[in-house]
Structure formats: structure tokens, C-alpha cells
Short mmCIF file of C-alpha atoms in Angstrom, two decimals:
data_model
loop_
_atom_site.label_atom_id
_atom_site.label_comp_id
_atom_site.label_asym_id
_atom_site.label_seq_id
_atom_site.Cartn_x
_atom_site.Cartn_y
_atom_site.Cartn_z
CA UNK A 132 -10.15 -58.67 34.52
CA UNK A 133 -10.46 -62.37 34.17
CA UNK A 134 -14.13 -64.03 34.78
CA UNK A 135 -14.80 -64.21 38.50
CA UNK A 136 -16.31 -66.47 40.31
CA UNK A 137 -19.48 -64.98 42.31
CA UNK A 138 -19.84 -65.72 46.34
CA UNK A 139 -22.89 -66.99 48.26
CA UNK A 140 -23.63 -63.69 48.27
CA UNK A 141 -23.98 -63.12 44.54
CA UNK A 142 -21.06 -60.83 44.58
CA UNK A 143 -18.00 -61.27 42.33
CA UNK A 144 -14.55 -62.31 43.87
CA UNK A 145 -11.40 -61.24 42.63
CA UNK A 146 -8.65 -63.34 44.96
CA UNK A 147 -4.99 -62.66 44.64
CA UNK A 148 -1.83 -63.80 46.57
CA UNK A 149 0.01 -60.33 46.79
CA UNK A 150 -1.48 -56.69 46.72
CA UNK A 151 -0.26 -53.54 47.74
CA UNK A 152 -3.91 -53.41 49.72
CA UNK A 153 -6.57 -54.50 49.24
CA UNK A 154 -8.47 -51.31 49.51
CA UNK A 155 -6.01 -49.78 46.66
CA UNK A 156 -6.73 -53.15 44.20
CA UNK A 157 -10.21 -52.24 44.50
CA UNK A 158 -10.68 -48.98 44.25
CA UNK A 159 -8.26 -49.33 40.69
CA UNK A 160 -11.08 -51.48 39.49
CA UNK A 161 -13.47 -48.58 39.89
CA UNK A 162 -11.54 -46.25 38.07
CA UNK A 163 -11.11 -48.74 35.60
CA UNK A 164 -14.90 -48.71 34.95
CA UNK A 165 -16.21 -51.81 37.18
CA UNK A 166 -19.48 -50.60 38.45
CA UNK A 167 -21.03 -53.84 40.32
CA UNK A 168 -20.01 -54.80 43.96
CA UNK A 169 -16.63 -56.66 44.06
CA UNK A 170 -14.79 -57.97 46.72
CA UNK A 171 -11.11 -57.90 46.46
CA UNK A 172 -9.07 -60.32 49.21
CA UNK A 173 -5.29 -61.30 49.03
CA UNK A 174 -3.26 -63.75 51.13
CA UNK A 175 -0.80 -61.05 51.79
CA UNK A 176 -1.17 -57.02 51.77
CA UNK A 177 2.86 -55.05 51.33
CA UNK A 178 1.52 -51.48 52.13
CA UNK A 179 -1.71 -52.34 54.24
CA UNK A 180 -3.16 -49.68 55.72
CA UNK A 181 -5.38 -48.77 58.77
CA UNK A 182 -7.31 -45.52 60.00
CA UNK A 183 -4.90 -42.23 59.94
CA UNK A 184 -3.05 -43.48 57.31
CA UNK A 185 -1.19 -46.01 59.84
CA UNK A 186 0.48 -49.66 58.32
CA UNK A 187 -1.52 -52.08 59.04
CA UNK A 188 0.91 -55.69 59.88
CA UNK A 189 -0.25 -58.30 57.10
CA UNK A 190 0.84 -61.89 57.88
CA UNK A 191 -0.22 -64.87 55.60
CA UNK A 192 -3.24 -66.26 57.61
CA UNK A 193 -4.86 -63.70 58.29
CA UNK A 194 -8.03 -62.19 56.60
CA UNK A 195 -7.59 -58.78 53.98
CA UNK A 196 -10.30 -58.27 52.48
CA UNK A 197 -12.29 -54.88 50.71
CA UNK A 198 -15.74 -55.19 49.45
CA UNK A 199 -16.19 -52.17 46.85
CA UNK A 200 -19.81 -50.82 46.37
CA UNK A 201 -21.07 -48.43 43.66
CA UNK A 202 -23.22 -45.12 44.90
CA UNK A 203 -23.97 -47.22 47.96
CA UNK A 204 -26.08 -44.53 49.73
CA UNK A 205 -26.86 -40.88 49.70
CA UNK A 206 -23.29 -39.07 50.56
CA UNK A 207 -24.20 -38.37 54.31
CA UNK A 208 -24.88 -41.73 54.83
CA UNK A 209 -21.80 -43.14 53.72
CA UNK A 210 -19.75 -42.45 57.36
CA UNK A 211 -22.66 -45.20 58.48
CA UNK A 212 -20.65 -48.17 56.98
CA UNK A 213 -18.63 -48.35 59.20
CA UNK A 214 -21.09 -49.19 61.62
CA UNK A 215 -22.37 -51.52 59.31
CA UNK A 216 -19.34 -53.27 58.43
CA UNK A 217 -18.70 -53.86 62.42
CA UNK A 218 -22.16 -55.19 62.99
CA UNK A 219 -21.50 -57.60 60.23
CA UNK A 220 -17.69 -58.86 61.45
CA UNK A 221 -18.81 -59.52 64.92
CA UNK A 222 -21.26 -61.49 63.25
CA UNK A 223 -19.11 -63.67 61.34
CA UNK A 224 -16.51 -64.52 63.66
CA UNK A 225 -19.09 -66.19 65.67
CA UNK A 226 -20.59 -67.71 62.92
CA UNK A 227 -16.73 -69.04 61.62
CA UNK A 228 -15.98 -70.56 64.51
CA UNK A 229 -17.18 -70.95 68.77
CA UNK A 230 -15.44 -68.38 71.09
CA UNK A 231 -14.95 -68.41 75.07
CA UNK A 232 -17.66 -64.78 75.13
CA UNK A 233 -19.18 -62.80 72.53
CA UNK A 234 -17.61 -60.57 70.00
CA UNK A 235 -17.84 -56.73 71.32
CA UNK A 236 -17.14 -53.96 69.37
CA UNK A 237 -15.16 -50.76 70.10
CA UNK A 238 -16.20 -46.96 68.67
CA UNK A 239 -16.66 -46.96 65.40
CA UNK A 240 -15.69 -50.07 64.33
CA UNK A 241 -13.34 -52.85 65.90
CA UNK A 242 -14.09 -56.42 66.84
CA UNK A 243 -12.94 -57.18 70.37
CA UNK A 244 -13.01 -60.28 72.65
CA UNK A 245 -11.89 -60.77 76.16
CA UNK A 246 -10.65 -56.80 76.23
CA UNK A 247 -8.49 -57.91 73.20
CA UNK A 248 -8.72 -56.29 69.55
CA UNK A 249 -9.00 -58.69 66.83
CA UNK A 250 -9.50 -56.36 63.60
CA UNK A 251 -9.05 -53.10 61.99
CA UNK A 252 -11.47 -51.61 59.18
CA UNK A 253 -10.60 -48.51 56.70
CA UNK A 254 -13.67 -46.93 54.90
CA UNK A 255 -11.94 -45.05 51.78
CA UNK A 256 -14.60 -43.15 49.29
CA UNK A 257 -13.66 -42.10 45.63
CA UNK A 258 -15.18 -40.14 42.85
CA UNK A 259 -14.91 -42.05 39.92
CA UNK A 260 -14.83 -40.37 35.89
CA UNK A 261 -18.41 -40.68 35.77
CA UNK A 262 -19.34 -38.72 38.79
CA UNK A 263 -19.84 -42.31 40.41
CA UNK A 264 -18.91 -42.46 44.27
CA UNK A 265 -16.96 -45.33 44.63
CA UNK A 266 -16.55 -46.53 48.48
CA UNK A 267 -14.71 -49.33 49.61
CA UNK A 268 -14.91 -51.15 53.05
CA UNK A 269 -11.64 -52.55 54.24
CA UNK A 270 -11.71 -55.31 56.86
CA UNK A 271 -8.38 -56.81 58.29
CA UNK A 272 -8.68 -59.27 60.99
CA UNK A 273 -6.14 -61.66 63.11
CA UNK A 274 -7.17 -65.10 62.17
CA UNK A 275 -4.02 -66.71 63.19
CA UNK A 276 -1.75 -64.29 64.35
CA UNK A 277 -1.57 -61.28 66.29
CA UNK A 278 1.07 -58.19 65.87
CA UNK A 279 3.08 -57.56 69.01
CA UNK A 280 4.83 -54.86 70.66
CA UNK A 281 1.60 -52.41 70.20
CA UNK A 282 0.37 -50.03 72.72
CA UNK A 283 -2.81 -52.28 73.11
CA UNK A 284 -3.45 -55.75 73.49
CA UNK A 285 -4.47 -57.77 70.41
CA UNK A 286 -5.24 -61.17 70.27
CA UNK A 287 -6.42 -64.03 66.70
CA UNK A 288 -9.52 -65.37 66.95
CA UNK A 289 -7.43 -68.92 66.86
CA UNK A 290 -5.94 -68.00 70.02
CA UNK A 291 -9.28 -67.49 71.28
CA UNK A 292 -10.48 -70.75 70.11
CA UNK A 293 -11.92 -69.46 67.59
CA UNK A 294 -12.05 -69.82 63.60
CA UNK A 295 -8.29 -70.72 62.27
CA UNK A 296 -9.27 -70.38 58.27
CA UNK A 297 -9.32 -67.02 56.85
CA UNK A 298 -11.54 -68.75 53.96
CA UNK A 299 -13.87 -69.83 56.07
CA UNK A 300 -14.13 -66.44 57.92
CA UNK A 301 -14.48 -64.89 54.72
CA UNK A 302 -17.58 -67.15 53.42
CA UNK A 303 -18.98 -66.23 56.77
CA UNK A 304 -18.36 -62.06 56.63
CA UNK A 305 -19.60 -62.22 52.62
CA UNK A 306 -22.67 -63.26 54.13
CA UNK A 307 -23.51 -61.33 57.27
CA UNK A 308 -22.59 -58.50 55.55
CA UNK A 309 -25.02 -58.60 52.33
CA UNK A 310 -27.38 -59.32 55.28
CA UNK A 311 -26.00 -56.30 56.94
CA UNK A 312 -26.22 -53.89 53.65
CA UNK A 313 -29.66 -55.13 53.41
CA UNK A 314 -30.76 -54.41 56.57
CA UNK A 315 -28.89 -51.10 56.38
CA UNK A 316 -30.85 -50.07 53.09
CA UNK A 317 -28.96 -47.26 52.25
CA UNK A 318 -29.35 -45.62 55.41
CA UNK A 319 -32.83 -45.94 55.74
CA UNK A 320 -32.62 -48.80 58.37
CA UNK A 321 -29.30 -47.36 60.48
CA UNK A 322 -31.47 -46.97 63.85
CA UNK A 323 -31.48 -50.86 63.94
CA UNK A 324 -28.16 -50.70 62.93
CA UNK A 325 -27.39 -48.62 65.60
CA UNK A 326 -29.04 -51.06 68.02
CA UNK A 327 -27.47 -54.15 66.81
CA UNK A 328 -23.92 -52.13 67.28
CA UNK A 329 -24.78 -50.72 70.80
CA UNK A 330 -26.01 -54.14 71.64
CA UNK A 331 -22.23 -55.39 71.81
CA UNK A 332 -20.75 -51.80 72.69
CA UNK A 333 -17.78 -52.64 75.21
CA UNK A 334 -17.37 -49.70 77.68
CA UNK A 335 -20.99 -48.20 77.27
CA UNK A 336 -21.68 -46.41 80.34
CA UNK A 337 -17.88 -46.61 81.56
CA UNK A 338 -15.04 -44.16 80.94
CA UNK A 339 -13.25 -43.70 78.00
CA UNK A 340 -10.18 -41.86 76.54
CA UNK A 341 -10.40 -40.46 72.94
CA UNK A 342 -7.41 -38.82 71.38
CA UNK A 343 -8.42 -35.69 68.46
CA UNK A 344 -5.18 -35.19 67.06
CA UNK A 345 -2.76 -33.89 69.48
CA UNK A 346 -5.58 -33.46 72.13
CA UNK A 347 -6.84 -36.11 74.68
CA UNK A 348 -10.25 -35.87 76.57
CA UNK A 349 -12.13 -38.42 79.06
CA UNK A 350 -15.88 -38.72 79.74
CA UNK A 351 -18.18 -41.41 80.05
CA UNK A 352 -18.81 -43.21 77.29
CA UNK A 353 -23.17 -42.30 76.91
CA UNK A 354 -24.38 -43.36 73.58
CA UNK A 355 -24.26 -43.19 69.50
CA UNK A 356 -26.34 -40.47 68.16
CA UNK A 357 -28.30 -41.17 65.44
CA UNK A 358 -25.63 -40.63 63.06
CA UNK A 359 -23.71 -42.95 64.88
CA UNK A 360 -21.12 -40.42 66.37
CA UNK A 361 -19.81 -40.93 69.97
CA UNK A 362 -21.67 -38.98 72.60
CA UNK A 363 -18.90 -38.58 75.64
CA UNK A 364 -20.14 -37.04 79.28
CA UNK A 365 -17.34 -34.79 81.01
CA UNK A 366 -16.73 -34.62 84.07
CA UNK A 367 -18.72 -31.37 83.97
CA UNK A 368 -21.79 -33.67 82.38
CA UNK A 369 -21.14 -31.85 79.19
CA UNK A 370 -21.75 -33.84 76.38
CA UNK A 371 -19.80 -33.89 73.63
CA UNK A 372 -20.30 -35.20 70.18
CA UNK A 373 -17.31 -36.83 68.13
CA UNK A 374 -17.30 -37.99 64.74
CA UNK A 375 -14.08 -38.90 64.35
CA UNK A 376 -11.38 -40.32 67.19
CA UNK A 377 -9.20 -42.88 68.67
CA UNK A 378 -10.82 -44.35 71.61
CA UNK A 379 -8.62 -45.59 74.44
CA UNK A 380 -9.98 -48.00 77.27
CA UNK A 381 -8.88 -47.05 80.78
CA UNK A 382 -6.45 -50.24 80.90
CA UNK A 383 -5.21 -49.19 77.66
CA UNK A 384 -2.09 -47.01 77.14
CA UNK A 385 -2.88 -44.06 75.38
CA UNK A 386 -0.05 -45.03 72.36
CA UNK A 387 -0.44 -45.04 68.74
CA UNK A 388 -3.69 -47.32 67.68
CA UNK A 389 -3.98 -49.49 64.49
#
């Protein structure tokens, strides 16, 4: 790899104008032997890819960009990223640039403003030769445009008057994130984690839809545990527990998610 020039964070940057994804580039450096955090961003993504395995639409303008961490935390901790990541985004899209109401966030881990979702993230985790666990945050987010013809409405933070640079998105997110991962301290600080994220929560105490596979239930939406799972009241007042889901807003058509 040619020498790299380190962010504000202290973290190396390796920037290129076409990748496959960004989440792929980097986790090839790991298995190449890199063991140091590394971001990875690109201009342009051909094979992007969001939660489930689903494409994820990557126009020049927008921001792709992985950050790749070594052994980051103990292995049950590493779900908690997610959380972390979101925390962080939110963050730095108000920090890029002013917007008409804060940035919420939707279960686990999208950015949303005026009922509108700006970003997808994809947590991928490896096991490298070494017996190193190699995990890899992937952040997308719709800086200047916005895919269309989804079954939920999506909006650029541009749009939104918000920040129209991907760069200057990105200086913001390599920051609030170190922050973030500090804060975070390999799990040991999640509960204010969990806070910060529950703080900007849209549809906390409303109802929600959540689709498991081929299944769909509704509940009220109740709380993160402390794991940061989704805790959903039935009708019934059961409560229910899930780790893993696409969550639906009322308003929302029930279609495939990004």
C-alpha cells in the first residue's frame, strides 16, 4: 500500500475513485496483514452493499466510507458498533453543515431527518490468519443525492440544507467517531452510548413495524436493552426482544429497506 496520509483523527486514509465497496477494500487490507485502524472511502462504490446483503445505490457525491478496526472489543460487544457508529453520524451531519431539525436515528442504526432516511451502515466482522477479528464499519450517506423509487422516503442532507461536500462530511464523521470509540471504550461505556442513541430515537414510545424474515409483527416501540436490542410491547403488553430486524414506521410501506 502506498504511504497514507493520517486524518485529524490520527487514523490512516486510503482514498480511491472506484471500489467494488468500500467495506470489501478494507477488509482485503486485513487479510493482507494491516493491523492499525484504516479508513477506506471511494468516490464511487460498483457492488455497494447494505444490511441483508441488499445493493446499496452509489452516486458520485455522496459519502462511502468503512473505517476498519483491529480486535476492537471483546466478541459480544462487537453488535454495539453499530450503535456507536449511529451516535457518531448524527453527530457529524450537524457538525458538516446547519439543518431545518435535528438528526434522529432509526433502530439500530440510520440517520433520519424530517421522517426522511439519509444513510445506511453495514457492520461486517472477519477472522483474519492470525486469529485477529477484523471488523469493519460501513457508513453510506446521501450527501447530494437521494435514490428514488424505494418503498421509503429518502432524502440528501443538501436537500435538507444541509452539508453538500462529502469531504467535508467525512472530516466531520472521522472525528465524532474517534470521539465516539472513545467514549464507547470497548464496551465498557455503551450505557452512555445507549443514552446518547435513545436521546434522538424517532418513534420511541410510538408504534412500529419490524419485519424477521418472512414474518411481520407491531408493538410499541419501549426501549434498547442494555445490549442495545429493540424491546417491542404487543398488543398483549408482551415484550419482546429483537436483535436483529427491519423496522418500518407506520407511514412507511412495509417494502424492501436499504
Amino acid at each position: 500500500m502506498p504511504q497514507l496520509k493520517e486524518t485529524s483523527s490520527g487514523i490512516r486514509r486510503d482514498h480511491r475513485a472506484l471500489v467494488d465497496s468500500t467495506n470489501a477494500a478494507a477488509l482485503a487490507e486485513a487479510r493482507k496483514g494491516w493491523r492499525a485502524p484504516l479508513w477506506v472511502t471511494a468516490d464511487r462504490q460498483e457492488v455497494g452493499r447494505g444490511r441483508q446483503g441488499r445493493r446499496w445505490v452509489s452516486e458520485p457525491g455522496n459519502l462511502y466510507a468503512s473505517l476498519l478496526l483491529i480486535d476492537p472489543a471483546p466478541p459480544h460487544a462487537l453488535p454495539q458498533l453499530g450503535l456507536v457508529a449511529a451516535v457518531a453520524l448524527a453527530r457529524a451531519i450537524e457538525a458538516a453543515g446547519p439543518l431545518s431539525e435535528p438528526v434522529g436515528l432509526k433502530w439500530p442504526n440510520d440517520a433520519i431527518v424530517a421522517g426522511k432516511k439519509l444513510s445506511g451502515m453495514l457492520l461486517e466482522a472477519e477472522v483474519v490468519d492470525d486469529h485477529t477479528t477484523a471488523t469493519v464499519i460501513g457508513i453510506g450517506v446521501n450527501v447530494v443525492s437521494a435514490p428514488e423509487g424505494l418503498a421509503y422516503p429518502t432524502a440528501s442532507t443538501s436537500a435538507l440544507g444541509g452539508v453538500a461536500d462529502p469531504e467535508v462530511l467525512f472530516a466531520a464523521l472521522d472525528v465524532t467517531l474517534a470521539d465516539a470509540l472513545d467514549e464507547w471504550a470497548r464496551g465498557e461505556g455503551f450505557a452512555d452510548i445507549r443514552r446518547h442513541w435513545l436521546e434522538r430515537a424517532v418513534g420511541l414510545g410510538g408504534p412500529l413495524k419490524v419485519r424477521l424474515g418472512d414474518d411481520m409483527i407491531t408493538g410499541i416501540f419501549r426501549d434498547l436493552d442494555t445490549n442495545g436490542h429493540l424491546i417491542l410491547e404487543a398488543e398483549d403488553g408482551t415484550l419482546s426482544t429483537i436483535a436483529a430486524g427491519d423496522v418500518f414506521f407506520p407511514d412507511w410501506p412495509s417494502g424492501e429497506d436499504r
